[in-house]
Each structure stands twice: as structure tokens, then as C-alpha cells.
Short mmCIF file of C-alpha atoms in Angstrom, two decimals:
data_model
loop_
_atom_site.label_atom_id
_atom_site.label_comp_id
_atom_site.label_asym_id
_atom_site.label_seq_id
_atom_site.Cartn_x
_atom_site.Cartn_y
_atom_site.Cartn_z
CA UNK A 1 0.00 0.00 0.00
CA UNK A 2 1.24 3.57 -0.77
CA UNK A 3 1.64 5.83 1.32
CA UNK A 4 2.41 9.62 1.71
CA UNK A 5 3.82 11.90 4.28
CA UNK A 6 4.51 15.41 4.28
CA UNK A 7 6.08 16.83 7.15
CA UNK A 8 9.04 19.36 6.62
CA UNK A 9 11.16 18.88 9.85
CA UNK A 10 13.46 15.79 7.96
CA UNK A 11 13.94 14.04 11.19
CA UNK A 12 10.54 13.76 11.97
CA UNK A 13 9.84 12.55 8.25
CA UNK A 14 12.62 10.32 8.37
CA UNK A 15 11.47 8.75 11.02
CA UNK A 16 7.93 8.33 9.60
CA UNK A 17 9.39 6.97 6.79
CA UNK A 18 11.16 4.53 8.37
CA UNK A 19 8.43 3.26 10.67
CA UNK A 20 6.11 3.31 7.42
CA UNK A 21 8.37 1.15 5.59
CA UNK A 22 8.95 -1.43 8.35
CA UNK A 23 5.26 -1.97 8.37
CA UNK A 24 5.01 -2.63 4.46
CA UNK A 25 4.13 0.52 3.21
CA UNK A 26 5.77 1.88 -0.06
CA UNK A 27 6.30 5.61 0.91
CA UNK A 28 6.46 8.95 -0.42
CA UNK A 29 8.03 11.42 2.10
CA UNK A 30 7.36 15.35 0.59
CA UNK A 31 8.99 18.41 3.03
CA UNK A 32 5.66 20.72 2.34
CA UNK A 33 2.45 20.80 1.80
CA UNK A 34 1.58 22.33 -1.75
CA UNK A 35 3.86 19.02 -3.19
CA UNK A 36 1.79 16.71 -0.90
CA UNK A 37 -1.51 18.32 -2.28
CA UNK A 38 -0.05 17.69 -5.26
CA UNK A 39 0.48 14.52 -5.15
CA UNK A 40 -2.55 13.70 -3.65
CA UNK A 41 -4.93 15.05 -6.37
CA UNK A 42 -3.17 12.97 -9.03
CA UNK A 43 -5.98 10.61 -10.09
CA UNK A 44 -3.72 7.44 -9.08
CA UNK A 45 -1.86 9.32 -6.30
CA UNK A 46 -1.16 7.83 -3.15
CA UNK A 47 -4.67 6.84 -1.06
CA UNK A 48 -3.47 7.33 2.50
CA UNK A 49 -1.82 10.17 4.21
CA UNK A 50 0.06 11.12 7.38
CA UNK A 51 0.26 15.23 7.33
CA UNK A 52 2.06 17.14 9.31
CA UNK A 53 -0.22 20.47 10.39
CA UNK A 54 2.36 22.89 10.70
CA UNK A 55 3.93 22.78 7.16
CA UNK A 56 5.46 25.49 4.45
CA UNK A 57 3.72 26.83 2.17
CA UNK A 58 0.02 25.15 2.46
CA UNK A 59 -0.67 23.23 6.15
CA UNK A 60 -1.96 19.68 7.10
CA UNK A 61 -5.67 21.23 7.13
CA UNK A 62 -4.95 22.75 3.94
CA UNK A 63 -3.86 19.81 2.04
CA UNK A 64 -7.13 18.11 3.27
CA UNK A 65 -9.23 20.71 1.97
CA UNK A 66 -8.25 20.67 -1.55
CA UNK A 67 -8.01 17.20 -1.64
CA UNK A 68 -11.46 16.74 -1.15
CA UNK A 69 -12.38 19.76 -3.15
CA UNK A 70 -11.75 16.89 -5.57
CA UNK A 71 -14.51 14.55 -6.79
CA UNK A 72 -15.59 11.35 -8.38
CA UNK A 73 -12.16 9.94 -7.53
CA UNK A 74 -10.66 7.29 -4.82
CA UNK A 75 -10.96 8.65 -1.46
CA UNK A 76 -8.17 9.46 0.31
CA UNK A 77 -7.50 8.72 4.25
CA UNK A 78 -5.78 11.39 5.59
CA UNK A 79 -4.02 11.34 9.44
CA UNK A 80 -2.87 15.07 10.97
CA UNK A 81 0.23 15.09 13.01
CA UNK A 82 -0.17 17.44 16.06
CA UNK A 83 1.30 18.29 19.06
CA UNK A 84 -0.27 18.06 22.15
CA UNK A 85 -0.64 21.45 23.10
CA UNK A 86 -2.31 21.98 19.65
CA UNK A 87 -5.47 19.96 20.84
CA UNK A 88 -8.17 22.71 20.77
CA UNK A 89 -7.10 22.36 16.80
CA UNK A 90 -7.96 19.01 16.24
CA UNK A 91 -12.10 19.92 15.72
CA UNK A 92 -10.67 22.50 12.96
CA UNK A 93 -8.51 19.89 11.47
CA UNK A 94 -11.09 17.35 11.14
CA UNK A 95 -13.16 19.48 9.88
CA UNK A 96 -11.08 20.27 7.00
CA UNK A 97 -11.39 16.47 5.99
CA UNK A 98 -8.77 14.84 7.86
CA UNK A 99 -10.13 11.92 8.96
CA UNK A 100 -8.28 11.36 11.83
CA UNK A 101 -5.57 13.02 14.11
CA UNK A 102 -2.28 11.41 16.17
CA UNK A 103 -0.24 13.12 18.58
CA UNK A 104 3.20 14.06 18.37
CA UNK A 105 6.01 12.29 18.95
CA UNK A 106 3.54 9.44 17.66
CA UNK A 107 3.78 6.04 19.46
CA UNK A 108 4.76 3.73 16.17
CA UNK A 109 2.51 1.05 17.48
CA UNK A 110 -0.34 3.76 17.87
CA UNK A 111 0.47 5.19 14.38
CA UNK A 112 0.18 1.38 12.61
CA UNK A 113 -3.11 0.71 14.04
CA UNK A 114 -4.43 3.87 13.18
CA UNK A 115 -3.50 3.29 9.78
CA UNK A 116 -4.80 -0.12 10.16
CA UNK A 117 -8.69 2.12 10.62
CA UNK A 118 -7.93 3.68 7.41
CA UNK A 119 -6.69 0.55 5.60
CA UNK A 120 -10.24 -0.75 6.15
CA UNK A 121 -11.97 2.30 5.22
CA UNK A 122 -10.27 1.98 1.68
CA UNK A 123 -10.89 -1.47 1.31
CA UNK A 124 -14.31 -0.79 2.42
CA UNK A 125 -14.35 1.70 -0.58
CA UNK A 126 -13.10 -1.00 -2.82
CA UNK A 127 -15.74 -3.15 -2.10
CA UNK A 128 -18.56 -0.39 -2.69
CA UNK A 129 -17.32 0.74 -5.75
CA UNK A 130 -16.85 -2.95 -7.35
CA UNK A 131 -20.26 -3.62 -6.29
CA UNK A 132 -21.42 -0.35 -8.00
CA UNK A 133 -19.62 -1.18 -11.03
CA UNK A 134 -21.44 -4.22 -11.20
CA UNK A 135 -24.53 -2.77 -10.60
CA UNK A 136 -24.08 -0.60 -13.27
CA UNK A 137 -23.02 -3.24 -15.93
CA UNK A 138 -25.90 -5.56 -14.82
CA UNK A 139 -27.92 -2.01 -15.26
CA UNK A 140 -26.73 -1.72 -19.11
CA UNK A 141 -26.25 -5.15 -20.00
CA UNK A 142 -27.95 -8.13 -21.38
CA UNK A 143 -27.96 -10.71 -18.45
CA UNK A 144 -27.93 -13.93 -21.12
CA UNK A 145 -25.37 -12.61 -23.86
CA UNK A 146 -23.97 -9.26 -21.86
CA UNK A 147 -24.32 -7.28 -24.90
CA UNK A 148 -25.79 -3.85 -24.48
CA UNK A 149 -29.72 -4.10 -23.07
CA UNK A 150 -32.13 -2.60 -25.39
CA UNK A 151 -32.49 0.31 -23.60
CA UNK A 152 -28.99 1.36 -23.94
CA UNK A 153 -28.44 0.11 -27.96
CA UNK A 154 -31.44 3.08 -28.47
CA UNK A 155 -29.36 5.33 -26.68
CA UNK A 156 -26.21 4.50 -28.49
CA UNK A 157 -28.23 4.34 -31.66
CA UNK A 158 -29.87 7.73 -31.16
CA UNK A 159 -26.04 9.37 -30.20
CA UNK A 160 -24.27 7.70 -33.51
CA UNK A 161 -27.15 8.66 -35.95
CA UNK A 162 -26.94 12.67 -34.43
CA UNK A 163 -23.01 12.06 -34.58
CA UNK A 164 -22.93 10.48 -38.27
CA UNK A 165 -25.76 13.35 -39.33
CA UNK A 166 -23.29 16.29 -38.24
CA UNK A 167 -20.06 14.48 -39.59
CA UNK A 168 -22.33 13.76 -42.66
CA UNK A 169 -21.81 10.41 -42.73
CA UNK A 170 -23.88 7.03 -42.76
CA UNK A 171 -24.96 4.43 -39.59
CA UNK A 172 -25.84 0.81 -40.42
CA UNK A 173 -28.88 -0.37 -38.72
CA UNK A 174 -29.36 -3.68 -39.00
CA UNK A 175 -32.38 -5.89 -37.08
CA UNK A 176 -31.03 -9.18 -36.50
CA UNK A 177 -33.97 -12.05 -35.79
CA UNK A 178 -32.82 -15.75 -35.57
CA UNK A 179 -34.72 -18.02 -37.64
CA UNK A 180 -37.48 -20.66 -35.98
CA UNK A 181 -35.98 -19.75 -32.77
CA UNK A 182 -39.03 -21.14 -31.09
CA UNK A 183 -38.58 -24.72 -32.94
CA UNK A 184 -35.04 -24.67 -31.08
CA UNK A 185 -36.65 -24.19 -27.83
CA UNK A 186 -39.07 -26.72 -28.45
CA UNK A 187 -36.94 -29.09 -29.66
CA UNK A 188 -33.64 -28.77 -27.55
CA UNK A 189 -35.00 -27.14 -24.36
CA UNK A 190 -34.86 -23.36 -23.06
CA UNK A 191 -31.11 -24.17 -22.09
CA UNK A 192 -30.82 -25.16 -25.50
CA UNK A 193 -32.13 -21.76 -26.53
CA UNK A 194 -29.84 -19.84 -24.30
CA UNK A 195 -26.91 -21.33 -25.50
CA UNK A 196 -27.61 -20.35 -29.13
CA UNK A 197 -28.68 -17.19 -27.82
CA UNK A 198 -25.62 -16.68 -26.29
CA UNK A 199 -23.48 -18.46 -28.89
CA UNK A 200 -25.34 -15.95 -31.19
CA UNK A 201 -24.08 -13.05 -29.43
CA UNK A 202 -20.86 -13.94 -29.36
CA UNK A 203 -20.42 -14.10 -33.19
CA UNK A 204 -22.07 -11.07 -33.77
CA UNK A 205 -19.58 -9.25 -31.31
CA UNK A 206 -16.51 -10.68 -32.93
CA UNK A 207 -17.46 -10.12 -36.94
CA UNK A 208 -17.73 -6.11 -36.05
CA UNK A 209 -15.23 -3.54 -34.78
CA UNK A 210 -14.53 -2.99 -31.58
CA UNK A 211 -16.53 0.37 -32.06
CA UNK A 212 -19.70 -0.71 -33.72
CA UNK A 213 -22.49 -1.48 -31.13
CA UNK A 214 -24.32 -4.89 -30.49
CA UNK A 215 -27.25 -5.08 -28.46
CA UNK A 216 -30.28 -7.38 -27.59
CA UNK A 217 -33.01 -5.85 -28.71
CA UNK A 218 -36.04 -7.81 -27.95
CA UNK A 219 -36.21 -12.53 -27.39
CA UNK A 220 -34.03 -13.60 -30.66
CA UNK A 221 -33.57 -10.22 -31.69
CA UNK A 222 -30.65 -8.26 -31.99
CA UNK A 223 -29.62 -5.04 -32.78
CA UNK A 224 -26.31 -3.83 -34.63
CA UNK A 225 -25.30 -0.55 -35.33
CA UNK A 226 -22.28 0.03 -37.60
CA UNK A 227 -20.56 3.10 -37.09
CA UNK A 228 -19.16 5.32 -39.69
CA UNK A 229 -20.65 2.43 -42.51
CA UNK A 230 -19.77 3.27 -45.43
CA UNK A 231 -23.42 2.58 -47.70
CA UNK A 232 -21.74 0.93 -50.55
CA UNK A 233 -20.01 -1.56 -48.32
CA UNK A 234 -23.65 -1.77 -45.73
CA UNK A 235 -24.84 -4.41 -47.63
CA UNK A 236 -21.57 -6.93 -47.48
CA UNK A 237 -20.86 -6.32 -44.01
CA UNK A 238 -24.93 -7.19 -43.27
CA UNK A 239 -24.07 -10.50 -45.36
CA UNK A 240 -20.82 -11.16 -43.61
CA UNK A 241 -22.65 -11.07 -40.47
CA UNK A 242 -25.55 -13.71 -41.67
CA UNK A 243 -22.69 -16.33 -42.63
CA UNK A 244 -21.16 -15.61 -39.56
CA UNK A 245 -24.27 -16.70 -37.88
CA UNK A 246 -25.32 -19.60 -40.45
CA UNK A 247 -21.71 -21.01 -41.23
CA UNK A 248 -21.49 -23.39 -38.69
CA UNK A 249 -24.04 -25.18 -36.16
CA UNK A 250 -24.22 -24.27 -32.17
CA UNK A 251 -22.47 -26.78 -30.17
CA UNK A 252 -25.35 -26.69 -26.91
CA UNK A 253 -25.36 -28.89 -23.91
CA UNK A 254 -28.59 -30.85 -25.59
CA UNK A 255 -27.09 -31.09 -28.80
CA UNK A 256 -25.86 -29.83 -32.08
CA UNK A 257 -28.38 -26.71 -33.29
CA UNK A 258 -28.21 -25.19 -36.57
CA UNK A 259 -29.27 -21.66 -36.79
CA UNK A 260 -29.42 -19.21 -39.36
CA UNK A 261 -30.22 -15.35 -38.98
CA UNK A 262 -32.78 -13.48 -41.14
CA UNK A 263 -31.42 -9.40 -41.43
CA UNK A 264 -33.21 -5.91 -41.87
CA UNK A 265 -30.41 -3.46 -43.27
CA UNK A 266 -31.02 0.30 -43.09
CA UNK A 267 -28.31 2.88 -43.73
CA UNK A 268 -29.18 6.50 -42.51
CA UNK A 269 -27.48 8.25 -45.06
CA UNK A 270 -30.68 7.76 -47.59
CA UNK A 271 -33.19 8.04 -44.83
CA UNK A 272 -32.44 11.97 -44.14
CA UNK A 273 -33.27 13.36 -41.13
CA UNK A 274 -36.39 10.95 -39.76
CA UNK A 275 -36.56 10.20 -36.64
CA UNK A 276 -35.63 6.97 -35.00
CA UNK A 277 -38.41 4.98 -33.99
CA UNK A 278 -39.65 5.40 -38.04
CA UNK A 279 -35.91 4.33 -38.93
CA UNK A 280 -36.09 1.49 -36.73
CA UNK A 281 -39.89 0.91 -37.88
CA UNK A 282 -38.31 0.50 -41.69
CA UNK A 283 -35.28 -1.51 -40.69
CA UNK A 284 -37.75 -4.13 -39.08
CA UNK A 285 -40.20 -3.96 -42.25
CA UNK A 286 -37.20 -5.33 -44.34
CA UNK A 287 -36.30 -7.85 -41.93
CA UNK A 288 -40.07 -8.95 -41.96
CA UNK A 289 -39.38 -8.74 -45.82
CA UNK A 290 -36.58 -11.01 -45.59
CA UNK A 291 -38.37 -13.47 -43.49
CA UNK A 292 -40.81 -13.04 -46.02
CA UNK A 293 -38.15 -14.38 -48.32
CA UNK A 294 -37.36 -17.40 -47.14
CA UNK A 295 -35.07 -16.11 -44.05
CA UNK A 296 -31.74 -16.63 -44.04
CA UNK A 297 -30.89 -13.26 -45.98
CA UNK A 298 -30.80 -9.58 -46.14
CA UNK A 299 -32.80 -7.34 -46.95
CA UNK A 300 -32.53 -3.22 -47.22
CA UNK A 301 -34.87 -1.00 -46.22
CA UNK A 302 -35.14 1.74 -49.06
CA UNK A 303 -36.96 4.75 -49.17
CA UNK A 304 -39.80 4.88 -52.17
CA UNK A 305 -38.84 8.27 -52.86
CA UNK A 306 -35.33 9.84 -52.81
CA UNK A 307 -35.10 11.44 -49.41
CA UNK A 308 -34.39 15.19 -48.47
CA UNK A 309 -30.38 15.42 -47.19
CA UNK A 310 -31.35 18.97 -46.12
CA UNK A 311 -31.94 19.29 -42.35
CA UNK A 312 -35.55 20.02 -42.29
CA UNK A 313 -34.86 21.98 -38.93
CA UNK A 314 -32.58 24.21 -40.98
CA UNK A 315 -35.32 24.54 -44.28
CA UNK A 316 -37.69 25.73 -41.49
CA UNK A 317 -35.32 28.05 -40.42
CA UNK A 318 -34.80 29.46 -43.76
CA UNK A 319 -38.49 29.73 -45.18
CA UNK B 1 24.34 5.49 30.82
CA UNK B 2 21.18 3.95 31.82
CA UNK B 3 21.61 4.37 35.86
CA UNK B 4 22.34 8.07 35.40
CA UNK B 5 19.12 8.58 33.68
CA UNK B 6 16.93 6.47 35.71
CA UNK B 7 17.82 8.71 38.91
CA UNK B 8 15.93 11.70 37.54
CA UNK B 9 12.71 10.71 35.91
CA UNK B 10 12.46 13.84 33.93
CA UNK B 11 15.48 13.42 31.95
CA UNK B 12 17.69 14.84 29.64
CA UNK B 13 16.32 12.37 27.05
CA UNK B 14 15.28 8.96 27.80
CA UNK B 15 17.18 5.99 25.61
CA UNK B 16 14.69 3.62 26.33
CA UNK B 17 11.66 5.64 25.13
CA UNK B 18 13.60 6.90 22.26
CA UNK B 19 14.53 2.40 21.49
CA UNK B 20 10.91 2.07 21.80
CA UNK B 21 10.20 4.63 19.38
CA UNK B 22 12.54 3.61 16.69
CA UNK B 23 11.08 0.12 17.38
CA UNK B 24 14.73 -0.84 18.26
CA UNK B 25 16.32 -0.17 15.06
CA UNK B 26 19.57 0.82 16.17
CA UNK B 27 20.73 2.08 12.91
CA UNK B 28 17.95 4.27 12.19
CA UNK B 29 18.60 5.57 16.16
CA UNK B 30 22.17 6.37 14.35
CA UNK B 31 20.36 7.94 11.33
CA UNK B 32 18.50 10.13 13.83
CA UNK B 33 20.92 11.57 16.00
CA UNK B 34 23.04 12.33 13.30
CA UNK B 35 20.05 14.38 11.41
CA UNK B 36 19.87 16.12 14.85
CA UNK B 37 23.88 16.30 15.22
CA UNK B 38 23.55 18.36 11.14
CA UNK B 39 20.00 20.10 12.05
CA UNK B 40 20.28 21.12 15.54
CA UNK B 41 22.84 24.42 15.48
CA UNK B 42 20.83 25.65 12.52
CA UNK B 43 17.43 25.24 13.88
CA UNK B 44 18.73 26.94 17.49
CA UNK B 45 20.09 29.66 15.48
CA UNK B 46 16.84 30.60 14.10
CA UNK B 47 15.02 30.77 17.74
CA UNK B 48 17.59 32.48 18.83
CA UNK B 49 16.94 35.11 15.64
CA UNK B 50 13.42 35.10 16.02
CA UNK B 51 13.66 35.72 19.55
CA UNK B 52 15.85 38.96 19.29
CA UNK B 53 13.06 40.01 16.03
CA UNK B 54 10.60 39.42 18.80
CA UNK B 55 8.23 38.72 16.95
CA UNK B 56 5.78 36.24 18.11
CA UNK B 57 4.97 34.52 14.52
CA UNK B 58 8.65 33.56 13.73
CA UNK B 59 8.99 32.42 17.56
CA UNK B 60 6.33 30.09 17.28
CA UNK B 61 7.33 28.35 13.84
CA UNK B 62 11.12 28.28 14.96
CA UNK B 63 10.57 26.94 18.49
CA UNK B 64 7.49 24.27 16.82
CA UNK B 65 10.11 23.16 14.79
CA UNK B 66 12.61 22.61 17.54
CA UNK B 67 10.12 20.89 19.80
CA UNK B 68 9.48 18.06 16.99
CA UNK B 69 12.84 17.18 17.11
CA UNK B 70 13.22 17.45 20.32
CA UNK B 71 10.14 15.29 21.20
CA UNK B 72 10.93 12.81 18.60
CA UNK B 73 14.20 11.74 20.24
CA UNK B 74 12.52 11.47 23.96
CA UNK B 75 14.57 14.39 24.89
CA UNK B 76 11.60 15.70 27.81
CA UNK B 77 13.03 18.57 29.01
CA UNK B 78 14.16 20.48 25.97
CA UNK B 79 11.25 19.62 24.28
CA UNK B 80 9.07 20.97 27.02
CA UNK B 81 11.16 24.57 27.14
CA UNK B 82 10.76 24.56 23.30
CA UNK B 83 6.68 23.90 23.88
CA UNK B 84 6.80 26.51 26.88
CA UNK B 85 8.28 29.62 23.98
CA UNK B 86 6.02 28.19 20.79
CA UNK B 87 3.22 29.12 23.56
CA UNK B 88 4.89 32.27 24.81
CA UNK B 89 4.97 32.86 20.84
CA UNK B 90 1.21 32.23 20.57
CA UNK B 91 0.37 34.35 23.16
CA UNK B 92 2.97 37.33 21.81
CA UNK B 93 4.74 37.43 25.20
CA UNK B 94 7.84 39.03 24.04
CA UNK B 95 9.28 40.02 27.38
CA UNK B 96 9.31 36.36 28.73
CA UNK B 97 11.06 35.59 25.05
CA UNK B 98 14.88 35.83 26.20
CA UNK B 99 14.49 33.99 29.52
CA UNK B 100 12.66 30.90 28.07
CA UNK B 101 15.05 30.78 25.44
CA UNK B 102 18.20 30.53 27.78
CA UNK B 103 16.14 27.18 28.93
CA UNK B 104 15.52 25.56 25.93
CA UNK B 105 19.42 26.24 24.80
CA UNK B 106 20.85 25.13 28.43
CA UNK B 107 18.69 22.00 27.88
CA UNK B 108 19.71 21.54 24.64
CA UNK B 109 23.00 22.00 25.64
CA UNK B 110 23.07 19.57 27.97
CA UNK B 111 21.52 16.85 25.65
CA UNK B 112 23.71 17.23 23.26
CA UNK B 113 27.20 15.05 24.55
CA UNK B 114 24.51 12.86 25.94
CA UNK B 115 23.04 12.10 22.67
CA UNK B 116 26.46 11.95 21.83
CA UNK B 117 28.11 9.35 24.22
CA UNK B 118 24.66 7.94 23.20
CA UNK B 119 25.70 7.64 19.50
CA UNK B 120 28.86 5.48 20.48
CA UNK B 121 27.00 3.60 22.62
CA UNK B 122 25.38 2.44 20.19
CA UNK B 123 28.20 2.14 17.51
CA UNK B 124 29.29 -0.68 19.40
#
């Protein structure tokens, strides 16, 4: 564990240092308070602090008060070193955000256990912030496939079409359905099903780049949206992602499935500026089209009449 | 060594607290003394400037300073005349500056060829 101390009389540090180090601790030893502030801002600075109060150039209380004048980063346990006859200090030290004080000349036994208190506290901050994290991937993702949850693909969606309409460029929607999912479910078992489902997911992630966006969009549906596709290439990269899906059979616990993907294509360049539940409305009328077809295929959603590139916010503007 | 110091309770500076403190690292005891041995003249020489400027801020950092030293190498009495001016400091008593100064230096005086009697003890 790191460690910092700032204290500028050097045989007072050196001892600290010394003491620090014999317990485990990695330490940095600073002579005033402005570097230890420093220091201690640095998004992966040191996470626990012995401060001396009377310091150069900014004191123990100071250092605490910028520090957590920071936010949304680890917190940082910080100890003030005072002397004795300084008690009547200690409320105004703590109440610059040290969280707790230790007498000098410290008792090294005293000074390890105290650290001990703070030790915890950080792990105890560990803890909550893994468990948030979690939280807020199970909040965003799929809890079958962990792609994106529908909720969020819209989101993303929504963000890359604004994006590709100011860069003038072109997103691929495409509405992924499996074919006679239900038959696999009946036949193999829901296990079965979320195996392939899963399997499913797993090829769709690895035949796009790492910044295009997967998503489960609804039971067997999925949603992919292709960033920065360019629309003479929307179609191929639709079809590589049906083989993908179709060239080989899903190895499940109940048996061998085959599957095979049916695909609406829609690329927002030629759609203009319509909104996105009518973009995702078309983009599931030509996967319904290519179910239509016989599944296993792709089919485009075009507009029947050439669409308007002009913003229509901006035509309003002008008439 | 040991007898001299255990027939006046408030002593000079106490070896045994000072062991404790270093956990009984013996060379880091060395380290110390040493840091006070190169620190010490320079750190009584600005009391002893702060106390003629009279005033009470420089007083109170100087003599602060002195008393962390002091108090980190068990040395009781010194530290406690250093503590007694950072207060007289606080309080901007500059007429009672000179006289508690002459203690903290006579104490400090004293400790010193104790600490450093001390050091060879030690060395051995």
C-alpha cells in the first residue's frame, strides 16, 4: 500500500518513513504541503496520508481541503500530526477532511493501528465501488449474452445517428432475428435456446469492430449498429454477419443446433433526417421482408422516394 | 548510561523511550541523531533570531520546529522549554522571550554530549 507523508522537519519525516516502511508501506516522504496536495490530487496518487499540520507553504488542514475539493475519484484517508498542546485544533482539522488526528512524537505502534482504521476504510471503498460497477453493468447489459440491453443500444443508436448526421456520414442499422428460434426451444429445451442465444451473441460481437455497437433488442432479436458504414459496403458487411451466424451449427449442452439469422439493413445516409423509432420501424419492415423471403438473408430497407439530405430543422429556419 | 538517567525521571532524554520509538532499530537511532547532530545548530540559530526580532509569529514556527525534534528523540526537558516559547509565541509574550530561550538552549546543551556518548554507545 502507498503511502504519503509530508512533514518538513526531515527528522521527523525520516522517522515516519522509516516506521512506514517497516510496516510494508511503499512511501512517499514530501517536506511541504503544496507538493503533498499535489500529489494527492493525481488521479492514481497515493490513497493514504500522514500530514504534518504545521507545514510550508500550504498546512496539514490545507492539504485536506483541496483534496477533497476533488470529486468522483478514490478517497483518500488522511491522518494530521499534532502536538499536544495543539489539541483545541484538532475539531478545525477534522473538519477540513482529515479523517483522523495522532499526537506528536507518535507512538509507532499507535500510528500502525491507526492506519490499520484507514486501511479498512479503503478497502471498504473498494468493495462499494466494485459492487457499483457491477450494478451498473448488470444495469446496461444483457444478463444472457452481456451485450448492451435494449435500452442502452437506443441510446447509443440515437447518439451515432446525431453524430454520423453532423459528420455527414452514414450508420448501419441492422435488425437481427434468428430463424425458428421457437422450434429450437421446443426441440432442444430453453437451455438449449440460451446457448444459441448466447453463442449468437458472441459471433455477432466478434465479426464487427470494436466500435460498432451490439445489443439485444427484444427474445431472438438483436440489434447492430455500424458506425461510420460506409453505404456501398452496408450491404456486405450485413451479409458477412448472416454467414457468420449460419456457417457453422451451435455446439449446446442438448445437442448440435443449426441456426441461421434473417437481417433488416437500413443505412441512414438515404433516410435523411427521420426520426428513429420510423428508422427502426423500416429496418424491421425489411427484416419482416426477408423473413418473407425465405429467411436466411438480407434485406434493405429503401426509401420509395429519394429522401431530403437537407436538415428540415434548418429549411424551417430558412423559409 | 542507563543508571544516570533512571535517577531523575524527567530526563535529559530517555534511551529507552527513544529504542521504543525507533522500534529498536539501532541504525535508524544512528540515522536520527546524526540528522539532529547536522540540524540542531541551525534550527537553534533561528530561535535564537526570532527571539531577538521578537516577533511572536517567527517564535512560534522556529521553536514548533525545535520541539518536533526534540520530542521525537525522547529528549523531555528540551522539548518541554521549546513547547513553553512556541506558547509564549502564541500568546505574543515578548518580554518572557529571552528567559525561556536561555532554557531551551541550556537544555539543549546539555543533551547534546549525551546524545552523543549515546551515539557510540550504540556504535558498538
Amino acid at each position: 500500500m502507498r503511502i504519503l507523508i509530508a512533514d518538513d522537519e526531515v527528522l521527523s519525516r525520516r522517522l515516519l518513513q522509516k516506521t512506514l516502511e517497516r510496516a510494508g508501506y511503499e512511501v512517499t516522504a514530501l517536506e511541504n504541503g503544496r507538493l503533498a496536495a499535489e500529489q494527492l490530487c493525481k488521479r492514481d496518487g497515493p490513497r493514504l496520508a500522514l500530514l504534518d499540520w504545521m507545514m510550508p507553504e500550504l498546512d496539514g488542514p490545507g492539504v485536506c481541503r483541496e483534496v477533497r475539493k476533488r470529486n468522483e475519484q478514490s478517497y483518500v484517508y488522511m491522518v494530521l500530526l499534532t502536538s499536544k498542546e495543539a489539541k483545541e485544533d484538532v475539531v478545525a482539522g477534522l473538519e477540513s477532511g482529515a479523517d483522523d488526528y495522532l499526537t506528536k512524537p507518535f507512538n509507532a505502534e499507535e500510528l500502525k493501528a491507526r492506519l490499520r482504521t484507514g486501511l479498512r476504510i479503503l478497502e471498504l471503498e473498494d468493495r462499494l465501488v466494485e459492487a457499483r460497477e457491477e450494478m451498473r453493468f448488470k444495469a446496461t447489459h444483457d444478463g444472457l449474452t452481456s451485450l448492451w440491453n435494449r435500452g442502452v443500444i437506443l441510446d447509443l443508436l440515437g447518439r451515432e445517428l446525431a453524430r454520423s448526421r453532423r459528420e455527414r456520414v452514414s450508420t448501419a442499422i441492422l435488425i437481427c432475428d434468428l430463424d425458428h428460434f421457437k422450434n429450437v426451444n421446443d426441440t432442444y429445451g430453453h437451455p438449449a435456446g440460451d446457448e444459441v442465444l448466447q453463442a449468437t451473441a458472441k459471433r455477432l460481437l466478434s465479426s464487427v469492430r470494436s466500435y460498432d455497437f451490439v445489443g439485444r433488442y427484444g427474445g431472438e432479436e438483436f440489434l447492430v449498429v455500424l458506425n461510420n458504414c460506409n453505404p456501398a459496403f452496408g450491404l456486405a458487411r450485413a451479409e458477412e454477419l448472416r454467414k457468420t451466424i449460419a456457417q457453422r451449427p451451435v455446439q449446446t449442452s442438448s445437442g448440435v443446433v443449426p441456426i441461421t439469422m434473417s437481417l433488416g439493413l437500413l443505412l441512414s445516409q438515404e433516410w435523411g433526417f427521420r426520426p428513429l423509432e420510423e428508422l427502426l420501424q423500416e429496418a424491421d419492415a425489411a427484416l419482416y421482408a426477408a423473413k418473407e423471403a425465405g429467411r436466411n438473408c438480407v434485406k434493405v430497407a429503401k426509401p420509395s422516394a429519394p429522401c431530403d439530405i437537407r436538415d428540415p430543422r434548418v429549411e424551417k429556419a430558412a423559409t | 548510561m542507563k543508571d544516570t538517567d533512571k535517577e531523575s525521571p524527567n530526563s535529559t532524554f530517555d534511551p529507552e523511550e527513544l529504542l521504543a520509538r525507533v522500534e529498536n532499530d539501532r541504525e535508524l537511532l544512528q540515522d536520527l541523531l546524526m540528522i539532529f547532530k547536522e540540524e540542531f545548530p541551525g534550527h537553534l540559530q533561528a530561535l535564537r533570531e526570532a527571539v531577538e526580532s521578537g516577533e511572536g509569529k517567527r517564535v512560534v514556527a522556529a521553536a514548533h520546529a525545535l520541539k518536533g525534534m526534540l520530542s521525537n528523540l525522547a529528549a523531555t526537558q528540551a522539548a518541554a522549554a521549546a513547547a513553553k516559547l512556541e506558547q509564549l509565541g502564541r500568546n505574543g509574550e515578548v518580554s518572557q522571550f529571552q528567559e525561556a530561550f536561555a532554557l531551551v538552549e541550556t537544555n539543549a546543551l546539555r543533551l547534546l554530549p549525551k546524545l552523543e556518548a549515546y551515539i557510540a554507545e550504540v556504535h558498538k
